[in-house]
JSON list of C-alpha atoms in Angstrom, two decimals:
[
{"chain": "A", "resi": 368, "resn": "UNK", "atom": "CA", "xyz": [-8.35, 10.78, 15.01]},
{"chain": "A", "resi": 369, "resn": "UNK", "atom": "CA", "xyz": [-11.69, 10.44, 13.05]},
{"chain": "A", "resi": 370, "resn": "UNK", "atom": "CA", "xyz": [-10.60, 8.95, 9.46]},
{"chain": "A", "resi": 371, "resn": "UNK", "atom": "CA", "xyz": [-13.11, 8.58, 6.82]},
{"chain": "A", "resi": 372, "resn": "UNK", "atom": "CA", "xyz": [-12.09, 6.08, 4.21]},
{"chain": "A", "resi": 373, "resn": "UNK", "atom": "CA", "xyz": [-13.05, 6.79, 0.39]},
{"chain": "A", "resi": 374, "resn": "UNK", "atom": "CA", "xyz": [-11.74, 6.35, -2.86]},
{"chain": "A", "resi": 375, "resn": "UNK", "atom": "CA", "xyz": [-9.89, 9.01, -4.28]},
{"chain": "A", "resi": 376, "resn": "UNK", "atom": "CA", "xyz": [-11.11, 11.66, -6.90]},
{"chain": "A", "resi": 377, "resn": "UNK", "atom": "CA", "xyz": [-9.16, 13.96, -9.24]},
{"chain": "A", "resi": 378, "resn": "UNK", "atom": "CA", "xyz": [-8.83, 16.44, -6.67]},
{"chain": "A", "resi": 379, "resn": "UNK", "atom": "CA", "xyz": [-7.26, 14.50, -4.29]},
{"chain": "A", "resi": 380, "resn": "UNK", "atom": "CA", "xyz": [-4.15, 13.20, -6.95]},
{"chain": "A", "resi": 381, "resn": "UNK", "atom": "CA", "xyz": [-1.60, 16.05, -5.44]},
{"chain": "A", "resi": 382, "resn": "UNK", "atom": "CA", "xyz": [-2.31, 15.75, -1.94]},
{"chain": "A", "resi": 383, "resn": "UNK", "atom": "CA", "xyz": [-2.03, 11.76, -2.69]},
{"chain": "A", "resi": 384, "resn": "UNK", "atom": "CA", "xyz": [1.75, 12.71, -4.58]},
{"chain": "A", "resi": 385, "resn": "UNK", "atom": "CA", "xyz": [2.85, 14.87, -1.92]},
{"chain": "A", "resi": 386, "resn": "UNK", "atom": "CA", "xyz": [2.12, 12.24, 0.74]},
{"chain": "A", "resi": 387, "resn": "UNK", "atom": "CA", "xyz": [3.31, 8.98, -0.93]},
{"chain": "A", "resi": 388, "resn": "UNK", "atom": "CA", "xyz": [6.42, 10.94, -2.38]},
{"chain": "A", "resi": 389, "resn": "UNK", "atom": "CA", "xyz": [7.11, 12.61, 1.54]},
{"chain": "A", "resi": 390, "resn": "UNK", "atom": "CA", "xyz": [6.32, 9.63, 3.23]},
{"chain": "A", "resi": 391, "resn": "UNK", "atom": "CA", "xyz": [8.60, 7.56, 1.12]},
{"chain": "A", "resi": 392, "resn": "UNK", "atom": "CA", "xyz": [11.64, 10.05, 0.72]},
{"chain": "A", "resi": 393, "resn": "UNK", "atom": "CA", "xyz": [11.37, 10.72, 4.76]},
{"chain": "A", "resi": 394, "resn": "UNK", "atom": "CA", "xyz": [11.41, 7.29, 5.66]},
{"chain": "A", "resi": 395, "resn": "UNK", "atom": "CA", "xyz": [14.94, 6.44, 3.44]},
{"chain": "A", "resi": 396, "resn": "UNK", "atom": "CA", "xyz": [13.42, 3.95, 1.36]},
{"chain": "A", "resi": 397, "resn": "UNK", "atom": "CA", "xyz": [14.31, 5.72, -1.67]},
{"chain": "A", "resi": 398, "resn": "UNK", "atom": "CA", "xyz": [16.06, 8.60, -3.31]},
{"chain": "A", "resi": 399, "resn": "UNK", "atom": "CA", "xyz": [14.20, 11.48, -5.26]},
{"chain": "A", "resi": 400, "resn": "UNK", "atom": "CA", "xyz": [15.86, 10.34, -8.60]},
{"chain": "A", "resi": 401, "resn": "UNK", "atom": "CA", "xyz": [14.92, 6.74, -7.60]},
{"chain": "A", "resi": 402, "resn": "UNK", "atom": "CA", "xyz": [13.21, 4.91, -10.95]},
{"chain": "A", "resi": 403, "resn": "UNK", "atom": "CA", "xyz": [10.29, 3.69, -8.29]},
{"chain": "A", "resi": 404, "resn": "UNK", "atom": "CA", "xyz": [9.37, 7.15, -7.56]},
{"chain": "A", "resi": 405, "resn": "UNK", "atom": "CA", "xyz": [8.35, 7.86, -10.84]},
{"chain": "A", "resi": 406, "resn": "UNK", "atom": "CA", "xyz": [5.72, 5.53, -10.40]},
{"chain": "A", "resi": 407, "resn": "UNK", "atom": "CA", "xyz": [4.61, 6.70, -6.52]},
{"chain": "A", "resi": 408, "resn": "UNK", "atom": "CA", "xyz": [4.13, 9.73, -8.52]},
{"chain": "A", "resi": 409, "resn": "UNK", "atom": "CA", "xyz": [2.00, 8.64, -11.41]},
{"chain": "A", "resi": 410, "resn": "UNK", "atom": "CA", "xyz": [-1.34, 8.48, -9.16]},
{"chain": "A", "resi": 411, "resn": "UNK", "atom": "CA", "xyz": [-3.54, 9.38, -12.48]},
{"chain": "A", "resi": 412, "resn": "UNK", "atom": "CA", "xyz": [-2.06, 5.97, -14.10]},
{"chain": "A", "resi": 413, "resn": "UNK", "atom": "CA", "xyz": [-2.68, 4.06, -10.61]},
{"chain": "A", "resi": 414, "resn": "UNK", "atom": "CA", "xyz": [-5.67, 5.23, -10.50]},
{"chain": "A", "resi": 415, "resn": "UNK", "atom": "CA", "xyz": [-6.53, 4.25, -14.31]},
{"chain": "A", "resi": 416, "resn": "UNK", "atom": "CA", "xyz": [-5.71, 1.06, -13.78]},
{"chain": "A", "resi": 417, "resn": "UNK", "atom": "CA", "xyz": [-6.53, 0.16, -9.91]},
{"chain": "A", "resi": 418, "resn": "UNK", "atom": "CA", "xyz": [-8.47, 1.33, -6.73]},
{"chain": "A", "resi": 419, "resn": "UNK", "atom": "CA", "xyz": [-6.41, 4.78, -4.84]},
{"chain": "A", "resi": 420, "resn": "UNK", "atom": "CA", "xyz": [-8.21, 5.02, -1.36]},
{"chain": "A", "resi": 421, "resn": "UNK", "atom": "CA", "xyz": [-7.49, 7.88, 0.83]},
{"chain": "A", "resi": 422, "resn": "UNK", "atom": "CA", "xyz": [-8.12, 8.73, 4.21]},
{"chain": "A", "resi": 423, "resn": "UNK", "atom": "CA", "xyz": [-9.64, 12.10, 5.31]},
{"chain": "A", "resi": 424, "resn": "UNK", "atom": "CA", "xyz": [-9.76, 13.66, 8.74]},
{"chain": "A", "resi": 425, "resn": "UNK", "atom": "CA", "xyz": [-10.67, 16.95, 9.47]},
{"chain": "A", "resi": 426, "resn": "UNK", "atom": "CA", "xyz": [-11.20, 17.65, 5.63]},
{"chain": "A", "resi": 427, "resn": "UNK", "atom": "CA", "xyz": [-7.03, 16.65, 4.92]},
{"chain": "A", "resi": 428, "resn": "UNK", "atom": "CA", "xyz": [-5.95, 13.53, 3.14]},
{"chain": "A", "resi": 429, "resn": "UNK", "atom": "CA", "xyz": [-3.91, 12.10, 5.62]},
{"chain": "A", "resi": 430, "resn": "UNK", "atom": "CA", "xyz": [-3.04, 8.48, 3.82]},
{"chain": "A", "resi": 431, "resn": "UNK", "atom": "CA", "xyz": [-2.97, 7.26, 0.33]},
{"chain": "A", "resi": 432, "resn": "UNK", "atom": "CA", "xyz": [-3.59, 3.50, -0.69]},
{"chain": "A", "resi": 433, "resn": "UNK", "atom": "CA", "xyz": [-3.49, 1.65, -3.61]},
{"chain": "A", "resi": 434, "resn": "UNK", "atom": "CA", "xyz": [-6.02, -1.44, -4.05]},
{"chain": "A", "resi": 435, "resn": "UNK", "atom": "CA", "xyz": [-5.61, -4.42, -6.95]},
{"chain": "A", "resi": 436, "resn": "UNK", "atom": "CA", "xyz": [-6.74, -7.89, -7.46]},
{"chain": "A", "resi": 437, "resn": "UNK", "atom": "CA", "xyz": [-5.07, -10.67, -9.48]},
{"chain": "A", "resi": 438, "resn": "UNK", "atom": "CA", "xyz": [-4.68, -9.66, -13.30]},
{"chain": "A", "resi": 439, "resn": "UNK", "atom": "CA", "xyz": [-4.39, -5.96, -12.84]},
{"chain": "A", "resi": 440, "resn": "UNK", "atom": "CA", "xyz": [-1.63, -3.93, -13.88]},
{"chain": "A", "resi": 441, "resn": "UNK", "atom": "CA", "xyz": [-0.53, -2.97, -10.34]},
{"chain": "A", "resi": 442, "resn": "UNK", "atom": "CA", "xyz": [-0.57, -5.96, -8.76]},
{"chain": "A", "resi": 443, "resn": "UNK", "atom": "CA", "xyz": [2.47, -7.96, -7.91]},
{"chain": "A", "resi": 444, "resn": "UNK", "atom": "CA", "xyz": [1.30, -11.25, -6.36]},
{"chain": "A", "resi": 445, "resn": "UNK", "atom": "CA", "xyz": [-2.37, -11.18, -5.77]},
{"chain": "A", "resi": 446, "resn": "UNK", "atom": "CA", "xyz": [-4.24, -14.28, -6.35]},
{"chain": "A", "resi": 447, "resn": "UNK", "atom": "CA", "xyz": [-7.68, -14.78, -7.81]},
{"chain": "A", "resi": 448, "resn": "UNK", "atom": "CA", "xyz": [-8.76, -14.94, -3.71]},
{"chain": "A", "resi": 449, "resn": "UNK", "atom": "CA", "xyz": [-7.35, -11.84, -2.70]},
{"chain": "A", "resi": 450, "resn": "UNK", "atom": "CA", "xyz": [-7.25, -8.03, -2.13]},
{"chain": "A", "resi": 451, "resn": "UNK", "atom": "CA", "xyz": [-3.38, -6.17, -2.83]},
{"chain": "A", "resi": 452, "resn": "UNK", "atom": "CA", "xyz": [-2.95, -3.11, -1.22]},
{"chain": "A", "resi": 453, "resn": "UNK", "atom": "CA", "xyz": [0.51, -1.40, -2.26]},
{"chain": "A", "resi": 454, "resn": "UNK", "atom": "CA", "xyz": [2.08, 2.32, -1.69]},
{"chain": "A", "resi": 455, "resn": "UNK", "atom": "CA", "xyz": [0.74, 2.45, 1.64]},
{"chain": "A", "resi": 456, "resn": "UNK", "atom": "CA", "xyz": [1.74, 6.23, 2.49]},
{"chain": "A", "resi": 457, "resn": "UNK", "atom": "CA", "xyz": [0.82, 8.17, 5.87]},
{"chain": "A", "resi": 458, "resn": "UNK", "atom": "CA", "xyz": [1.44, 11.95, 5.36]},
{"chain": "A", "resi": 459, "resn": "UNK", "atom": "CA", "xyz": [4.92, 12.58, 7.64]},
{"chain": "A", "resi": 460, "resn": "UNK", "atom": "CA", "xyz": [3.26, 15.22, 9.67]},
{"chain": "A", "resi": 461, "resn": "UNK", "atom": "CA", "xyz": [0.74, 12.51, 11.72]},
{"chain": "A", "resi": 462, "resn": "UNK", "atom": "CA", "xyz": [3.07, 9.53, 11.37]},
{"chain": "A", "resi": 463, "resn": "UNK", "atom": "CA", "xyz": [3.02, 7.74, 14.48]},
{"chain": "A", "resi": 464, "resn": "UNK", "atom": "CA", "xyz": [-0.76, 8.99, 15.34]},
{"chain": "A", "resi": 465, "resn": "UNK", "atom": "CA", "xyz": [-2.55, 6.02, 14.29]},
{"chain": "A", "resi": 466, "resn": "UNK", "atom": "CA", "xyz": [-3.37, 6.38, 10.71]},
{"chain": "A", "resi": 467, "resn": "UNK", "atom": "CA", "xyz": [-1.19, 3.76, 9.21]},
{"chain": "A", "resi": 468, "resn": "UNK", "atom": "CA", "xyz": [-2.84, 0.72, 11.47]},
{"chain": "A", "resi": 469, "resn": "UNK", "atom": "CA", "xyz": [-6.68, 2.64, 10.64]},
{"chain": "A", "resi": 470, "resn": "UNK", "atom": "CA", "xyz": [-6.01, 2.68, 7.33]},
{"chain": "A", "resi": 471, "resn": "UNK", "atom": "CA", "xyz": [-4.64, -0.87, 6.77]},
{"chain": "A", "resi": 472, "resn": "UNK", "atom": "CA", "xyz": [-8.07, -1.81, 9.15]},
{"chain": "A", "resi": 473, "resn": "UNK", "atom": "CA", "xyz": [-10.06, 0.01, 6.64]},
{"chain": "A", "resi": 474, "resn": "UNK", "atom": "CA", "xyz": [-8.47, -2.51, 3.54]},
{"chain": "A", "resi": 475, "resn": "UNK", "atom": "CA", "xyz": [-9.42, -4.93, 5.85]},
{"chain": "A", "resi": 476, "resn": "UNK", "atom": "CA", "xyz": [-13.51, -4.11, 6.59]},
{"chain": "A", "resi": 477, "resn": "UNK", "atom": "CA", "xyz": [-13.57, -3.33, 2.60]},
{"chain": "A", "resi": 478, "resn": "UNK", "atom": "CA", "xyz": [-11.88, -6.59, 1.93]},
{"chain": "A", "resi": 479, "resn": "UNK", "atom": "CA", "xyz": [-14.44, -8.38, 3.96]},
{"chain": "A", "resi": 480, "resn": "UNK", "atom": "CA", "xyz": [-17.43, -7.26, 2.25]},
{"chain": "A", "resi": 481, "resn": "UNK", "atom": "CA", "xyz": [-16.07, -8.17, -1.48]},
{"chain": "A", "resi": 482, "resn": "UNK", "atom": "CA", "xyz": [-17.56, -11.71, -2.79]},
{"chain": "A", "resi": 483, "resn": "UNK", "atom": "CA", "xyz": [-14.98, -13.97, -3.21]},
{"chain": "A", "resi": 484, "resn": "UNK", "atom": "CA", "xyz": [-12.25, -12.37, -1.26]},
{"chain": "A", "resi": 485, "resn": "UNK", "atom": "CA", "xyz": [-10.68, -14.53, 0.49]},
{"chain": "A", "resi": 486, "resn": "UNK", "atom": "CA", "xyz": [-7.56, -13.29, 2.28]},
{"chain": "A", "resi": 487, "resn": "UNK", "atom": "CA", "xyz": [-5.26, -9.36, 1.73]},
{"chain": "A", "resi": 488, "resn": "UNK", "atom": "CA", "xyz": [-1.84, -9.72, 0.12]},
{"chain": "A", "resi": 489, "resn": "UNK", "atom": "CA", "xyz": [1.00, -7.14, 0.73]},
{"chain": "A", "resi": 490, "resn": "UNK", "atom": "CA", "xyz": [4.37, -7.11, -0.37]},
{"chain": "A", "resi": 491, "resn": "UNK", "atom": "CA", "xyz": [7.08, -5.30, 1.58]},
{"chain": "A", "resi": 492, "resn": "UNK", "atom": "CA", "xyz": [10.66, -4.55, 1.28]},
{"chain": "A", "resi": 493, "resn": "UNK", "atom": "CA", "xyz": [13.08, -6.09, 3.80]},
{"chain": "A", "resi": 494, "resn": "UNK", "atom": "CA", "xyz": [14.09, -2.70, 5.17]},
{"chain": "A", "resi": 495, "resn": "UNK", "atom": "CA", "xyz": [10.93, -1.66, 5.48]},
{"chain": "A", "resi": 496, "resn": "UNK", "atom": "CA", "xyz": [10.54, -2.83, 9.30]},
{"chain": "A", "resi": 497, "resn": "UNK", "atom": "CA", "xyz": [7.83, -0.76, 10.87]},
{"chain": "A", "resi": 498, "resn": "UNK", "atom": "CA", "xyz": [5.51, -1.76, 8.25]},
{"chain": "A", "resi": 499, "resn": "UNK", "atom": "CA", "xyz": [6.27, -5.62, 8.56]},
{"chain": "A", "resi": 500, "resn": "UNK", "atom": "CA", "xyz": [5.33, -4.86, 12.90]},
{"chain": "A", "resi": 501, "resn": "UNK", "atom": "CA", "xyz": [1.91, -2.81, 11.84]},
{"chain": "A", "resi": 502, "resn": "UNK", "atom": "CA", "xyz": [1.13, -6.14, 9.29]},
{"chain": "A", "resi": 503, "resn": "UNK", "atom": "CA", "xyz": [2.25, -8.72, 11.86]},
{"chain": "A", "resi": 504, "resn": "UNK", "atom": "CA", "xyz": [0.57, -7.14, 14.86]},
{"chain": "A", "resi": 505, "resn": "UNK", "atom": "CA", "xyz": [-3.21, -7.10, 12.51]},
{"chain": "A", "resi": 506, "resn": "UNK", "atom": "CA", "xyz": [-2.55, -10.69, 11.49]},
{"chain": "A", "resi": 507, "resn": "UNK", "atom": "CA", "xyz": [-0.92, -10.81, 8.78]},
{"chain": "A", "resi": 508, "resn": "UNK", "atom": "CA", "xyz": [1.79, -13.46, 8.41]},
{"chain": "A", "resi": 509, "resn": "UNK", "atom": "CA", "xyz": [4.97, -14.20, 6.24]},
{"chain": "A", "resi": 510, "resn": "UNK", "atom": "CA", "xyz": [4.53, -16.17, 3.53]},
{"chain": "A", "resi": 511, "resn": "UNK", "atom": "CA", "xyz": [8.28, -16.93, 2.13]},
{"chain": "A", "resi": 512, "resn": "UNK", "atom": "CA", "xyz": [7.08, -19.01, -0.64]},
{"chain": "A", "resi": 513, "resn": "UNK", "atom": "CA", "xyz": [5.88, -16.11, -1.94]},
{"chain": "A", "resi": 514, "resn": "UNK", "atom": "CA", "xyz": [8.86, -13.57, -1.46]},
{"chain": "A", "resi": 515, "resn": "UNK", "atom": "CA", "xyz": [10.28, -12.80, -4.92]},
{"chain": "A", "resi": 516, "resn": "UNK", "atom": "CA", "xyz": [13.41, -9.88, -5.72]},
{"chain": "A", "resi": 517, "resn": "UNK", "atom": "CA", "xyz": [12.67, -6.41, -8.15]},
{"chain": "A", "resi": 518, "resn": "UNK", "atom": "CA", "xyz": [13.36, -7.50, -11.84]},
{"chain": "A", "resi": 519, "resn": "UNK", "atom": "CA", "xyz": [17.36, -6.30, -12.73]},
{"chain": "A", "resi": 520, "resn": "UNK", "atom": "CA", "xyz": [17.81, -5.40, -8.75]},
{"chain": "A", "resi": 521, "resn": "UNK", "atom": "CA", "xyz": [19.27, -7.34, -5.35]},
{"chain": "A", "resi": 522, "resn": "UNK", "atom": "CA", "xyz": [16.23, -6.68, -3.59]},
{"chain": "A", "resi": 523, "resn": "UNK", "atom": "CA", "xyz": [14.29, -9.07, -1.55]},
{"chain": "A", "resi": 524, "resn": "UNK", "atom": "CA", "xyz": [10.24, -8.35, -1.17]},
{"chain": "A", "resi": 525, "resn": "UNK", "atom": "CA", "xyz": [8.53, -10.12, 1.22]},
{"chain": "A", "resi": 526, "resn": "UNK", "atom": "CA", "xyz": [4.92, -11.32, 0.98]},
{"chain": "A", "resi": 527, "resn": "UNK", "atom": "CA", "xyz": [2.29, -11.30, 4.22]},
{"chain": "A", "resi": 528, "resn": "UNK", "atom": "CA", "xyz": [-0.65, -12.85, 4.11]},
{"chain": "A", "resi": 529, "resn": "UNK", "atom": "CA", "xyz": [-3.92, -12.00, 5.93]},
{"chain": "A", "resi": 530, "resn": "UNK", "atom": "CA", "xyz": [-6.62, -14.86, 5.79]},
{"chain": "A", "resi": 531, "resn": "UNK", "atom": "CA", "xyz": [-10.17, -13.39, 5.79]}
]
């Protein structure tokens, strides 16, 4: 599949809901009246205050991203050195064809042309297994120092690393 990588516009903000909220409900991680999905859905305040990416193929938005360096509203545990990408979403109808692993690639080549950029932070839920194989098998690694738990909830995020 032929993916070109772009920010988002205006006119992609409800195919980027409809995929992150799918691709999220689909996969279990979260209920429809979960708080988080409030957020997934606010792509007009992501995109306000960090980078949305999407990936196109055949004229459909196929993937969503969300890109944030250290300081930013949206980002959890970036560094001054590094590149966040969070809310990763594949649209359910071409998981398994790829997309996830170009997409995360693409982070990776726009990561590598930013000055002083020096490594791509992701954080990832415990539970959230296929994602932690797509990181670990592009070189990403754990970094447990790093893991820390949702304010007011039990649950463990875990941090991976990629060194530029």
């Amino acid at each position: 599949m032929n993916l070109d990588f772009r920010p988002a516009g205006s006119a992609d903000y409800p195919e980027v809901r409809r995929i992150t909220r799918e691709a999220y409900l689909r996969a279990g991680h979260f209920t429809a009246d979960h708080p988080y999905m409030s957020v997934l859905d606010n792509v007009e305040h992501r995109a306000e205050h960090a980078e949305v990416w999407v990936a196109e193929a055949s004229g459909n938005v196929v993937a969503a991203v969300t890109l944030t360096f250290a300081g930013q509203p949206y980002s959890e545990i970036a560094r001054d050195d590094e590149l966040e990408f969070r809310m990763l979403a594949v649209d359910p109808a071409v998981q398994g064809s790829g997309v996830g692993r170009a997409v995360v690639r693409q982070v990776i080549d726009h990561a590598q042309s930013l000055p002083d950029i020096s490594g791509i932070s992701i954080t990832s839920a415990t539970f959230m297994e296929r994602a932690h194989g797509l990181y670990e098998s592009l070189g990403f690694r754990r970094v447990p120092d790093r893991d820390w738990y949702v304010p007011g909830e039990d649950v463990l995020l875990w941090v991976f690393r990629l060194d530029l």
